[in-house]
Coordinates of N, CA and C in Angstrom, one line a residue:
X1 N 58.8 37.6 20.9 CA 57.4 37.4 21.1 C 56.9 36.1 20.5
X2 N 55.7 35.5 20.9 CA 55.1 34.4 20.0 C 54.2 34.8 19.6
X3 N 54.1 34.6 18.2 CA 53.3 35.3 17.2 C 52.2 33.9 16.7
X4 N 51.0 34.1 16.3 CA 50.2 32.8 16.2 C 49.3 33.5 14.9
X5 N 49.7 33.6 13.5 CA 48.9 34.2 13.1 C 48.2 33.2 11.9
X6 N 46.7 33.1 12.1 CA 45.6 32.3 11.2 C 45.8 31.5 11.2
X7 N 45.8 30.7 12.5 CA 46.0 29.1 12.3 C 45.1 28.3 12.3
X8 N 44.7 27.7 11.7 CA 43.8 26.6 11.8 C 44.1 25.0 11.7
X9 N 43.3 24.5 12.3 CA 43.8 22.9 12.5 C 42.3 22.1 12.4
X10 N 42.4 21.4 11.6 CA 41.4 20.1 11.1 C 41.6 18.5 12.0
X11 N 40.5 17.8 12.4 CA 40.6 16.7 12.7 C 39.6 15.7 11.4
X12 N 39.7 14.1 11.2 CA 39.3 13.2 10.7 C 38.6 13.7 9.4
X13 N 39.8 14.2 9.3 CA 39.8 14.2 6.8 C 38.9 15.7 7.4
X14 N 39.4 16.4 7.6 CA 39.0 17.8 7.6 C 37.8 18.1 7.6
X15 N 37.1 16.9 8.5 CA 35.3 17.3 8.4 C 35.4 18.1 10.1
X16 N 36.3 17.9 10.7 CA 36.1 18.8 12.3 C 37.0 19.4 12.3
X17 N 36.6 21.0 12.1 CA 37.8 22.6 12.3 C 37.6 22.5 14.1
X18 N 39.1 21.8 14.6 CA 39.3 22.2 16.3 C 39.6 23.9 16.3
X19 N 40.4 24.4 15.4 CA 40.4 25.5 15.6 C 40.7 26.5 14.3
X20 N 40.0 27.5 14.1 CA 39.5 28.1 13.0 C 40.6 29.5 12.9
X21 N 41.3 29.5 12.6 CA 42.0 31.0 11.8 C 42.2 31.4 13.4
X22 N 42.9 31.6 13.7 CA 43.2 32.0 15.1 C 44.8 32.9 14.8
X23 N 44.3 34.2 15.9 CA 45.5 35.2 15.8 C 45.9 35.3 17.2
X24 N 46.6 35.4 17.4 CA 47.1 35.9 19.1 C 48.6 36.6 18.7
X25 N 49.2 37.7 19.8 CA 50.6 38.0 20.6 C 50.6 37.6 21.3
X26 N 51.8 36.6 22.2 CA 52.2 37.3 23.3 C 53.3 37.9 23.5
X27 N 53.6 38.7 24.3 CA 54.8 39.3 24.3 C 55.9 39.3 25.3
X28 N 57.1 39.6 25.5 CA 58.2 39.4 26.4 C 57.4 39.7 28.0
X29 N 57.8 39.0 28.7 CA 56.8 39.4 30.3 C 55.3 39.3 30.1
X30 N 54.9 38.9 29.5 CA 53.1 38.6 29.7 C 52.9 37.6 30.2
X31 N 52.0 37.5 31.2 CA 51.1 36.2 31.8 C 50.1 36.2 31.4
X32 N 50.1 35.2 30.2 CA 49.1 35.5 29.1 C 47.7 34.2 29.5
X33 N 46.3 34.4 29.8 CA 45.8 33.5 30.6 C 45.0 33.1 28.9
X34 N 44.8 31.7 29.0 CA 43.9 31.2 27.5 C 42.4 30.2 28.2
X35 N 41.5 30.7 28.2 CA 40.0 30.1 28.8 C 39.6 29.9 27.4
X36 N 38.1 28.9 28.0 CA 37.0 28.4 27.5 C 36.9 27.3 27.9
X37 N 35.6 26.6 27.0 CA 34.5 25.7 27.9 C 35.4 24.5 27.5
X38 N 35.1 23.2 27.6 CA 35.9 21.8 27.0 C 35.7 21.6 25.6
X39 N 36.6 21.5 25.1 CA 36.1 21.2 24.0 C 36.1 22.4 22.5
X40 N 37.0 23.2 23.0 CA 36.9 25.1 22.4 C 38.0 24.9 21.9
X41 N 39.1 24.1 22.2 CA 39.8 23.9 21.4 C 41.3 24.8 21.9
X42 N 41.3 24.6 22.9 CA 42.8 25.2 24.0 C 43.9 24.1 23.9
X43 N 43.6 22.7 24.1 CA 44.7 21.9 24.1 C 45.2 21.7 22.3
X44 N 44.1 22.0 22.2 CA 45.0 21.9 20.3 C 45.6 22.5 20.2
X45 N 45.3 24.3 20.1 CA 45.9 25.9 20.4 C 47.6 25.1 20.8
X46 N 47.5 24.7 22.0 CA 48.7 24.4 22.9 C 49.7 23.6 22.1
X47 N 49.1 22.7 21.6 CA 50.3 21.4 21.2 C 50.9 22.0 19.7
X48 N 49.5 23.0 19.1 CA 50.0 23.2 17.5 C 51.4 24.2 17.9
X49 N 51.1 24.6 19.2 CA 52.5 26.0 19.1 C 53.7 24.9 19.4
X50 N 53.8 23.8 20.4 CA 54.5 23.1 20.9 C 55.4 22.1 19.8
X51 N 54.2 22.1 19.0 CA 55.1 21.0 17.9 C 54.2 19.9 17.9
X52 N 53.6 19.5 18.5 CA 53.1 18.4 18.8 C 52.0 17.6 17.7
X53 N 51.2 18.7 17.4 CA 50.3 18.8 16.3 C 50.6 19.5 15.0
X54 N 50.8 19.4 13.8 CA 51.0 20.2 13.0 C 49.6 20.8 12.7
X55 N 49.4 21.9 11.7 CA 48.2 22.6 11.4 C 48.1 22.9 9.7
X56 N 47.2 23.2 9.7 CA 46.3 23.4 8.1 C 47.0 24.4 7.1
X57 N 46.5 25.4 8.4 CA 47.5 27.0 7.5 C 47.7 28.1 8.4
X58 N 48.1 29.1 8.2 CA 48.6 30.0 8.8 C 50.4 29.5 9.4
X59 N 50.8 30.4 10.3 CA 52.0 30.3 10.6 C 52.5 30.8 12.5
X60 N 52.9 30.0 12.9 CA 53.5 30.3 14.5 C 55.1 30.2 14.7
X61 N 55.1 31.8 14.9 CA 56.6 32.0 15.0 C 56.8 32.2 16.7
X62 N 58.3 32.0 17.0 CA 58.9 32.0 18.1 C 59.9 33.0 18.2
X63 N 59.8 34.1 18.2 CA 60.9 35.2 17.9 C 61.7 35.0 16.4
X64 N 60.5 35.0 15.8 CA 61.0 35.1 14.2 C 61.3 33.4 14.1
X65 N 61.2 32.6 14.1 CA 61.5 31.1 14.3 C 60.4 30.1 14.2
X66 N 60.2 29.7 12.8 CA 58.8 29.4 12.9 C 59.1 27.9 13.5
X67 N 58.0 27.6 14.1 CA 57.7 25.9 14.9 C 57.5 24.8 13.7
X68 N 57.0 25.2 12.6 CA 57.1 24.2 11.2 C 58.4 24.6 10.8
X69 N 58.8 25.3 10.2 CA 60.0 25.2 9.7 C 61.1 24.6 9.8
X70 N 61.5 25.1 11.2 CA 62.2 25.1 12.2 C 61.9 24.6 13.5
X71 N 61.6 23.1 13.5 CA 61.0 23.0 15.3 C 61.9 22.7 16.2
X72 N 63.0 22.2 15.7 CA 64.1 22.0 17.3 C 64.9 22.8 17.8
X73 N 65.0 24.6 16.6 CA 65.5 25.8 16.9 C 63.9 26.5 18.0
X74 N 63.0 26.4 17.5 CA 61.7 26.9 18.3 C 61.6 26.5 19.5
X75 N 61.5 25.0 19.5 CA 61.4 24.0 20.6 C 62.2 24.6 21.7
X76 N 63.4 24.5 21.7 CA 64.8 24.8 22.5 C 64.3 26.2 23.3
X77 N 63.9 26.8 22.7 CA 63.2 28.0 23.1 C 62.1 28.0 23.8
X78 N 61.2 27.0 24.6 CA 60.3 26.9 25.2 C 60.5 25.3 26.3
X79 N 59.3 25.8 27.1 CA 59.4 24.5 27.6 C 57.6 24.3 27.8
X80 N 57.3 23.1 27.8 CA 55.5 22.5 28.0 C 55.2 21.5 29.4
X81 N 54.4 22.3 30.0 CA 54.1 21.1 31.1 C 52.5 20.9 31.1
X82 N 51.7 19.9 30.1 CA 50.8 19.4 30.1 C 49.9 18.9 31.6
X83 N 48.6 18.8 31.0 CA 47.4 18.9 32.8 C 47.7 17.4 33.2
X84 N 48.0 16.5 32.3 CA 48.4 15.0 32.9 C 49.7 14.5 32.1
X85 N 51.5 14.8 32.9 CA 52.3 15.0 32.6 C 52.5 13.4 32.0
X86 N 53.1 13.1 30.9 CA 53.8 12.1 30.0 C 55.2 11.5 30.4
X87 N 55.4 11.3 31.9 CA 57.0 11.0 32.1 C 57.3 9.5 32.0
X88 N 58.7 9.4 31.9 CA 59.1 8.0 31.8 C 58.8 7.5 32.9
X89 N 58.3 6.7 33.1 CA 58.2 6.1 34.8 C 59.4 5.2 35.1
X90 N 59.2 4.8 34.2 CA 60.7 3.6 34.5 C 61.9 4.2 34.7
X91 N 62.0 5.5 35.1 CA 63.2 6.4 35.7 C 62.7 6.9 36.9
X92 N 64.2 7.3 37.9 CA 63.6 8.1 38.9 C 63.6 9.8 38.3
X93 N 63.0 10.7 39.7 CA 62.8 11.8 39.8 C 64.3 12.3 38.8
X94 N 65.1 12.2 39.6 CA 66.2 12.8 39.1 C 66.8 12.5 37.9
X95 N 66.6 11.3 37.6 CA 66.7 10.7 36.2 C 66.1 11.4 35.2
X96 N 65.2 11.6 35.2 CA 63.9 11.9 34.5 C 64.6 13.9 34.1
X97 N 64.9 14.5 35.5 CA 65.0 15.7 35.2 C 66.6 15.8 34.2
X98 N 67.8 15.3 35.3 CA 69.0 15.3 34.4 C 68.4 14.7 32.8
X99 N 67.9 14.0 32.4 CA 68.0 13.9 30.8 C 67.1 14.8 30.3
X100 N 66.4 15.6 31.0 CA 65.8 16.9 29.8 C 66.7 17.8 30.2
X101 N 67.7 17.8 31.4 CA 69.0 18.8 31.2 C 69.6 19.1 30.1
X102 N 70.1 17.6 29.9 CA 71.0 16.9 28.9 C 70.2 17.1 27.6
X103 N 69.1 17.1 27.1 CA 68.6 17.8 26.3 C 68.7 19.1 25.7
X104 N 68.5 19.4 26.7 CA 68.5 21.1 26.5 C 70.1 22.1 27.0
X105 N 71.0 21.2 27.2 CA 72.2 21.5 27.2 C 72.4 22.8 28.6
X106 N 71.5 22.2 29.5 CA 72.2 23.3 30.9 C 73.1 22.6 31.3
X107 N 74.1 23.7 31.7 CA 75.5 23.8 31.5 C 75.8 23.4 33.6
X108 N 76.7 24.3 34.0 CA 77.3 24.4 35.6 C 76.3 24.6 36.6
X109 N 75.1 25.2 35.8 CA 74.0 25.5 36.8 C 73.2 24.5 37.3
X110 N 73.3 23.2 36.4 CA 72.6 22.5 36.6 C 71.7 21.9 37.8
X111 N 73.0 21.7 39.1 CA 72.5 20.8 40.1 C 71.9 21.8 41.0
X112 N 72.5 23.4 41.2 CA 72.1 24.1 41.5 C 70.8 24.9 41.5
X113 N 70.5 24.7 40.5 CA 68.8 24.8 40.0 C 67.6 23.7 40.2
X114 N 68.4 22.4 40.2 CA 67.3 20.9 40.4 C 67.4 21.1 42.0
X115 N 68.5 21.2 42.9 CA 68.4 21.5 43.9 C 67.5 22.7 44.6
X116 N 67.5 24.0 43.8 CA 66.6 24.9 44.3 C 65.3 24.5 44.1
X117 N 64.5 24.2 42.5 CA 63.7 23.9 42.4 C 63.0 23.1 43.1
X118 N 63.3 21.7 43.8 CA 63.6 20.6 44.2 C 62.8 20.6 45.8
X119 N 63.8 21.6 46.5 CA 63.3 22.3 47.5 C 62.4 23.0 47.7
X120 N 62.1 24.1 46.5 CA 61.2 25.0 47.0 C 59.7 23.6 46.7
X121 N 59.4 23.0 46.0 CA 58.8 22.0 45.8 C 58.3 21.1 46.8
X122 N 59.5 20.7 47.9 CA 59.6 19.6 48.9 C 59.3 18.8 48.4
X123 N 60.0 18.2 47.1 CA 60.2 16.9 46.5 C 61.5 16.3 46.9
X124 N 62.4 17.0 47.0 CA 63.9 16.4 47.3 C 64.1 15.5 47.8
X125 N 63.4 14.7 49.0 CA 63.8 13.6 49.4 C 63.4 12.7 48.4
X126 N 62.5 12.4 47.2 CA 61.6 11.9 47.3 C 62.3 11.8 45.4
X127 N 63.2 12.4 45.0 CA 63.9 12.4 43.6 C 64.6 11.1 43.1
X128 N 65.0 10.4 44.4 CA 65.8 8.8 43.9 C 64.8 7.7 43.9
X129 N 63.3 7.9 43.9 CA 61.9 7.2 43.9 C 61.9 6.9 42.4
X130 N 61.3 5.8 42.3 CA 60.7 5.7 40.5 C 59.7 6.6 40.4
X131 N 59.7 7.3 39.1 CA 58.1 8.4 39.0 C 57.3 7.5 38.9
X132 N 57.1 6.0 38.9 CA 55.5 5.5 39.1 C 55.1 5.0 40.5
X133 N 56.1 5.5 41.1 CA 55.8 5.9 42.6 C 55.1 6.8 43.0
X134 N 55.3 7.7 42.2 CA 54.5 9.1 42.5 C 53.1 9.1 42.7
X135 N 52.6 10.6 42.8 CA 51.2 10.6 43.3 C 51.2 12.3 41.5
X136 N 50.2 12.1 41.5 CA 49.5 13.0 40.3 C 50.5 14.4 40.7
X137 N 50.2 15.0 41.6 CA 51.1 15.9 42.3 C 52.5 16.2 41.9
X138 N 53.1 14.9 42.5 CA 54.6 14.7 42.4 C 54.9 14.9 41.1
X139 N 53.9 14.2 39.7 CA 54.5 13.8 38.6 C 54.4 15.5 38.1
X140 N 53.1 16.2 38.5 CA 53.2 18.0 38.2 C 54.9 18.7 38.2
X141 N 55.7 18.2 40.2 CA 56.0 19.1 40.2 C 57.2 18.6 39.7
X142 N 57.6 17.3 39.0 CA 58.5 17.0 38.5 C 58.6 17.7 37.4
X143 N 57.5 17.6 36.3 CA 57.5 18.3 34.8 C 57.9 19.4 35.0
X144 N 57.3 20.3 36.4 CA 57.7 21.5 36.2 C 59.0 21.7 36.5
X145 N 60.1 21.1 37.3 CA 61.0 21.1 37.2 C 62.1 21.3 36.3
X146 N 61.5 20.3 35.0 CA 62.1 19.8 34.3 C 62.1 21.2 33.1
X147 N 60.6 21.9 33.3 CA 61.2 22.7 32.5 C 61.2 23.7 32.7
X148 N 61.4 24.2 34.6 CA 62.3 25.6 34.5 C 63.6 25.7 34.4
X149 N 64.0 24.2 34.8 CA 65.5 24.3 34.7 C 66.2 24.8 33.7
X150 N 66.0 24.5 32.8 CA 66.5 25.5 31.2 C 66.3 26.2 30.8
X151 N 65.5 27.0 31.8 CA 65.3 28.7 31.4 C 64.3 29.0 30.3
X152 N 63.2 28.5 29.7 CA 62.7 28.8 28.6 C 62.5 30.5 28.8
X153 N 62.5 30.5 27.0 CA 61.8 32.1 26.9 C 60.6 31.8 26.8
X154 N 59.2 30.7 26.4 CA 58.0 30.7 26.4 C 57.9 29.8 27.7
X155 N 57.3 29.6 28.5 CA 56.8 28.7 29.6 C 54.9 28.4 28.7
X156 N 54.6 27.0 28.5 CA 53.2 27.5 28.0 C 52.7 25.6 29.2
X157 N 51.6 26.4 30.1 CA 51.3 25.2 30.9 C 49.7 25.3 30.7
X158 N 49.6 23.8 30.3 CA 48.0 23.5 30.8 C 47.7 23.2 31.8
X159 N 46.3 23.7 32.8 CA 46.3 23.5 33.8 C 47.1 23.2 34.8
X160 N 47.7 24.0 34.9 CA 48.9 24.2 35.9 C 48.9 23.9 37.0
X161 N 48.1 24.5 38.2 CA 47.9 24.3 39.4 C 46.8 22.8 39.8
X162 N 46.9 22.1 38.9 CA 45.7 21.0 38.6 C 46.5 19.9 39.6
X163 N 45.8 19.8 41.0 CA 47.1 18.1 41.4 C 48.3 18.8 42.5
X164 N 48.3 19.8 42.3 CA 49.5 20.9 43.6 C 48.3 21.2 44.9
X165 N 49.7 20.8 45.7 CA 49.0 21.8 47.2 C 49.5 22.9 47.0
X166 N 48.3 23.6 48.4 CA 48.3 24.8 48.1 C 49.5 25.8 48.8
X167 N 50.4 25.0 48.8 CA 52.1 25.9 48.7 C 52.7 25.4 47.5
X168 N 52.7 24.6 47.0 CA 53.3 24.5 45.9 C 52.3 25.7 44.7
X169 N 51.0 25.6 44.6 CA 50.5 26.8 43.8 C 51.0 27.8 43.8
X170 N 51.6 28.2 45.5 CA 51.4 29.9 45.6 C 52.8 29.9 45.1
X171 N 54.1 28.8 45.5 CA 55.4 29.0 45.3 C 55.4 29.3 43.7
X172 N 54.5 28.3 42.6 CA 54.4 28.1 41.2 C 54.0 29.4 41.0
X173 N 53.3 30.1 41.4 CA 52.8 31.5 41.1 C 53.9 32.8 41.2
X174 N 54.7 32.8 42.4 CA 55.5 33.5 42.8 C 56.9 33.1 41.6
X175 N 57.0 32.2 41.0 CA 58.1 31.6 40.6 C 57.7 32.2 38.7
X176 N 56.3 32.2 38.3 CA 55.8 32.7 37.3 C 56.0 34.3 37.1
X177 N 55.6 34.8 38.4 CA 56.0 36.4 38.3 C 57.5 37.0 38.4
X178 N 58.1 36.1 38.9 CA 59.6 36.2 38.3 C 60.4 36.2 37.2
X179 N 59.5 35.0 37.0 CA 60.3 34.8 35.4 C 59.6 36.1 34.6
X180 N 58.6 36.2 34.6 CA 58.2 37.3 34.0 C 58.6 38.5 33.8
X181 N 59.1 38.7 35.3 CA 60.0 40.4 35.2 C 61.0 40.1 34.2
X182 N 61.5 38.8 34.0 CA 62.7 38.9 33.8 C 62.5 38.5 32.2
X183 N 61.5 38.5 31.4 CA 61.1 38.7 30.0 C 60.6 37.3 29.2
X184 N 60.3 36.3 30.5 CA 59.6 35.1 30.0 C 58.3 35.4 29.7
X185 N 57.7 34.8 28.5 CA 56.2 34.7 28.3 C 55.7 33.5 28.8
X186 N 54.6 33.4 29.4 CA 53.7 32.6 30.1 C 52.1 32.6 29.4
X187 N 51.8 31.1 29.1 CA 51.2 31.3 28.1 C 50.5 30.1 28.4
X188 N 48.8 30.3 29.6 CA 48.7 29.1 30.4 C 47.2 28.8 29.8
X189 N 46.7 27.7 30.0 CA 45.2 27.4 29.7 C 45.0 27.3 31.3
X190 N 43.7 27.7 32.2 CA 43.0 27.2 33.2 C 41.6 27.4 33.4
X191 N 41.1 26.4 33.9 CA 39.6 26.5 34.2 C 39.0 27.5 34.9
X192 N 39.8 27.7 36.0 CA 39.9 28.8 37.3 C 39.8 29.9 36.7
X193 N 38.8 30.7 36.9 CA 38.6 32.3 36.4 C 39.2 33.2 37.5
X194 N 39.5 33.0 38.4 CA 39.8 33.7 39.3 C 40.6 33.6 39.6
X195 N 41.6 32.9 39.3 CA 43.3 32.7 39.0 C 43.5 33.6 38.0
X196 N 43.0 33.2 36.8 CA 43.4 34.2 35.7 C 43.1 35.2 35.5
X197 N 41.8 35.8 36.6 CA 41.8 37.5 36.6 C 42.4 37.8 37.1
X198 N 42.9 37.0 38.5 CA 44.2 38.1 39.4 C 45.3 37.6 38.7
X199 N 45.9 37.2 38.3 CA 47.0 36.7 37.7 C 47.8 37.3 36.7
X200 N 47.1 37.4 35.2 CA 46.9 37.6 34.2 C 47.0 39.0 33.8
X201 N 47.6 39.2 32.8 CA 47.7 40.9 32.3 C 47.0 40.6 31.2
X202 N 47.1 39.7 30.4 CA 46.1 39.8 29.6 C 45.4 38.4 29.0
X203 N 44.6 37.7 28.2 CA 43.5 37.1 28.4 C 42.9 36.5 26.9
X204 N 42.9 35.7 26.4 CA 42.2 35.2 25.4 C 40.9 34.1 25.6
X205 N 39.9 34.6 25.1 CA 38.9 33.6 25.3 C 38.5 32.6 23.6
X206 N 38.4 31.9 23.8 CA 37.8 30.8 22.6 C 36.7 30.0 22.8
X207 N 36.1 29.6 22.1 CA 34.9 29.1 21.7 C 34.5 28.5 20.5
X208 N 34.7 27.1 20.5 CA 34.3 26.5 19.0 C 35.2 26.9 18.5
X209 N 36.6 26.4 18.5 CA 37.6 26.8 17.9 C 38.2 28.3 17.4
X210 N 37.5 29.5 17.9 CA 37.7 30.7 17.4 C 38.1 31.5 18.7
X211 N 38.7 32.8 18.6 CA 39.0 33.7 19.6 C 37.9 34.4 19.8
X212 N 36.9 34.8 20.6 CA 36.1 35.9 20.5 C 36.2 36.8 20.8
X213 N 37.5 37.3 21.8 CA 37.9 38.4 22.4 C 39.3 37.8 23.1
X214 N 40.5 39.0 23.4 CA 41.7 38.8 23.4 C 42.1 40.2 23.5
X215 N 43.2 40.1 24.6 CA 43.9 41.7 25.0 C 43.7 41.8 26.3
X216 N 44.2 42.7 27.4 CA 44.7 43.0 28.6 C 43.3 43.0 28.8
X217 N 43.7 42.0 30.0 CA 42.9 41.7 30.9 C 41.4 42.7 31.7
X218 N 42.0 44.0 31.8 CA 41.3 44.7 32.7 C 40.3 45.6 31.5
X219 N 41.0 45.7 30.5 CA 39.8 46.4 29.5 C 38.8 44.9 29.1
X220 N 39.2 44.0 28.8 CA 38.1 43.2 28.4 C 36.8 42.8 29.4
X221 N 37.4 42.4 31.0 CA 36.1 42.5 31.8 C 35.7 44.0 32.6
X222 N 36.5 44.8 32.0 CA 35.5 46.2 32.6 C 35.6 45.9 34.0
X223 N 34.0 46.2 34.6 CA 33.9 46.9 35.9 C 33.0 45.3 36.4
X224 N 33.3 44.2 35.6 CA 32.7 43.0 35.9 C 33.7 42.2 36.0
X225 N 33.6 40.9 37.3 CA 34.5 40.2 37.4 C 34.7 39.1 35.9
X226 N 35.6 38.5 36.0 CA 36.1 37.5 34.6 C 34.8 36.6 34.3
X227 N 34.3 36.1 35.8 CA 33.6 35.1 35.6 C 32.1 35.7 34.8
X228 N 31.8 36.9 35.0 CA 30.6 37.7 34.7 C 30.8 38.0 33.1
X229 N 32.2 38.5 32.5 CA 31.9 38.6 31.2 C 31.9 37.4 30.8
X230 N 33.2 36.6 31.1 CA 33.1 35.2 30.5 C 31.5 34.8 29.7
X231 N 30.9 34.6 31.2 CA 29.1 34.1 31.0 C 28.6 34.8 30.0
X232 N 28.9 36.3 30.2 CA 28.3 37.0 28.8 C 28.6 37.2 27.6
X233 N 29.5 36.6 27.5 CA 30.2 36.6 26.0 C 29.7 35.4 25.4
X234 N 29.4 34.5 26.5 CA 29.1 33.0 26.0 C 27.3 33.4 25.6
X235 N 26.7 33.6 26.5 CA 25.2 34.1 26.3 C 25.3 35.1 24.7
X236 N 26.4 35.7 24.4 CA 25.7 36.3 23.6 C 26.0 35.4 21.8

């Protein structure tokens, strides 16, 4: 499981809390959906579990593995595909994916999986291209390539479907509920409420850096759709 317990994170000499004592689970097979408004403090949430950010206090473990302690045993363990991906451009497609292979040390499977991926994608022709050839799209479905190929136990994406046509979304969806059965956590930010109500088993909302509510999806909005409590949670 990934465990997130009381974390907080400060910006510019600790006069701005992005995010205040925050607790979350997720657990083996959840499609764990994370909302709020701009600015609530989701991409901090994201990077502090990733490594990216360190934090104030509290602690984030990765199956007992904390991400401070221990970040390139945690890391190994996850993979991140950010809403505007960070690739080398000065490599091609395949360039770019073989060296986060090589990273992460996938073994015989390798071509077999950039190949599947590759395809289901309909990028394949298009992998011996420089990535600053790309289109916003391409450079999506490249990241995400890069990190299903090594199997993470955490998958955690921001705005995921942000820049995909709409077969590459449904394939990214269908490819999410898989990994799921099979005991990956998924651990996504989106704007889209209606992705994350049908999607989603369960649900964290934030606001001004705090959780206000968090847990399976169908007890938190009741007999109202996502977008109806959302509003009311915020109203109140």
């Amino acid at each position: 499981m990934l465990e997130i317990k009381n974390v907080s994170k400060t910006y510019k000499n600790g006069k701005v809390k992005a995010i205040d004592d925050i607790s979350l689970q997720i657990d083996d097979g959840d499609i764990y959906g994370f909302i709020g408004p701009n600015g609530a403090g989701k991409s901090t949430t994201i990077k502090c579990i990733v490594g990216i950010h360190g934090y104030d206090n509290g602690e984030i473990l990765l199956d007992g593995v904390s991400i401070k302690k221990n970040p390139i045993e945690a890391k190994m363990k996850m993979a991140y595909v950010a809403d505007n991906p960070e690739l080398y451009e000065h490599l091609t497609g395949i360039q770019y994916i073989d060296f986060v292979c090589n990273i992460y040390g996938v073994g015989e499977q390798k071509n077999e999986l950039i190949s599947k991926y590759a395809n289901l994608f309909q990028i394949e022709d298009r992998l011996s291209d420089p990535i600053k050839t790309y289109s916003h799209g391409m450079k999506q479905k490249i990241a995400l390539i890069s990190a299903l190929v090594h199997s993470p136990k955490l998958l955690i994406l921001d705005e995921p479907f942000v820049g995909l046509d709409p077969k590459a979304s449904y394939d990214l969806k269908e490819i999410m509920r898989d990994l799921c059965s099979n005991g990956t956590m998924i651990f996504f930010s989106s704007h889209v409420l209606e992705v994350v109500e049908k999607f989603c088993n369960k649900i964290a909302i934030i606001k001004d850096g705090k959780i206000i509510v968090s847990g399976n999806t169908e007890e938190i909005k009741g007999s109202e759709s996502l977008e109806e409590k959302f509003l009311e949670l915020f109203n109140e």
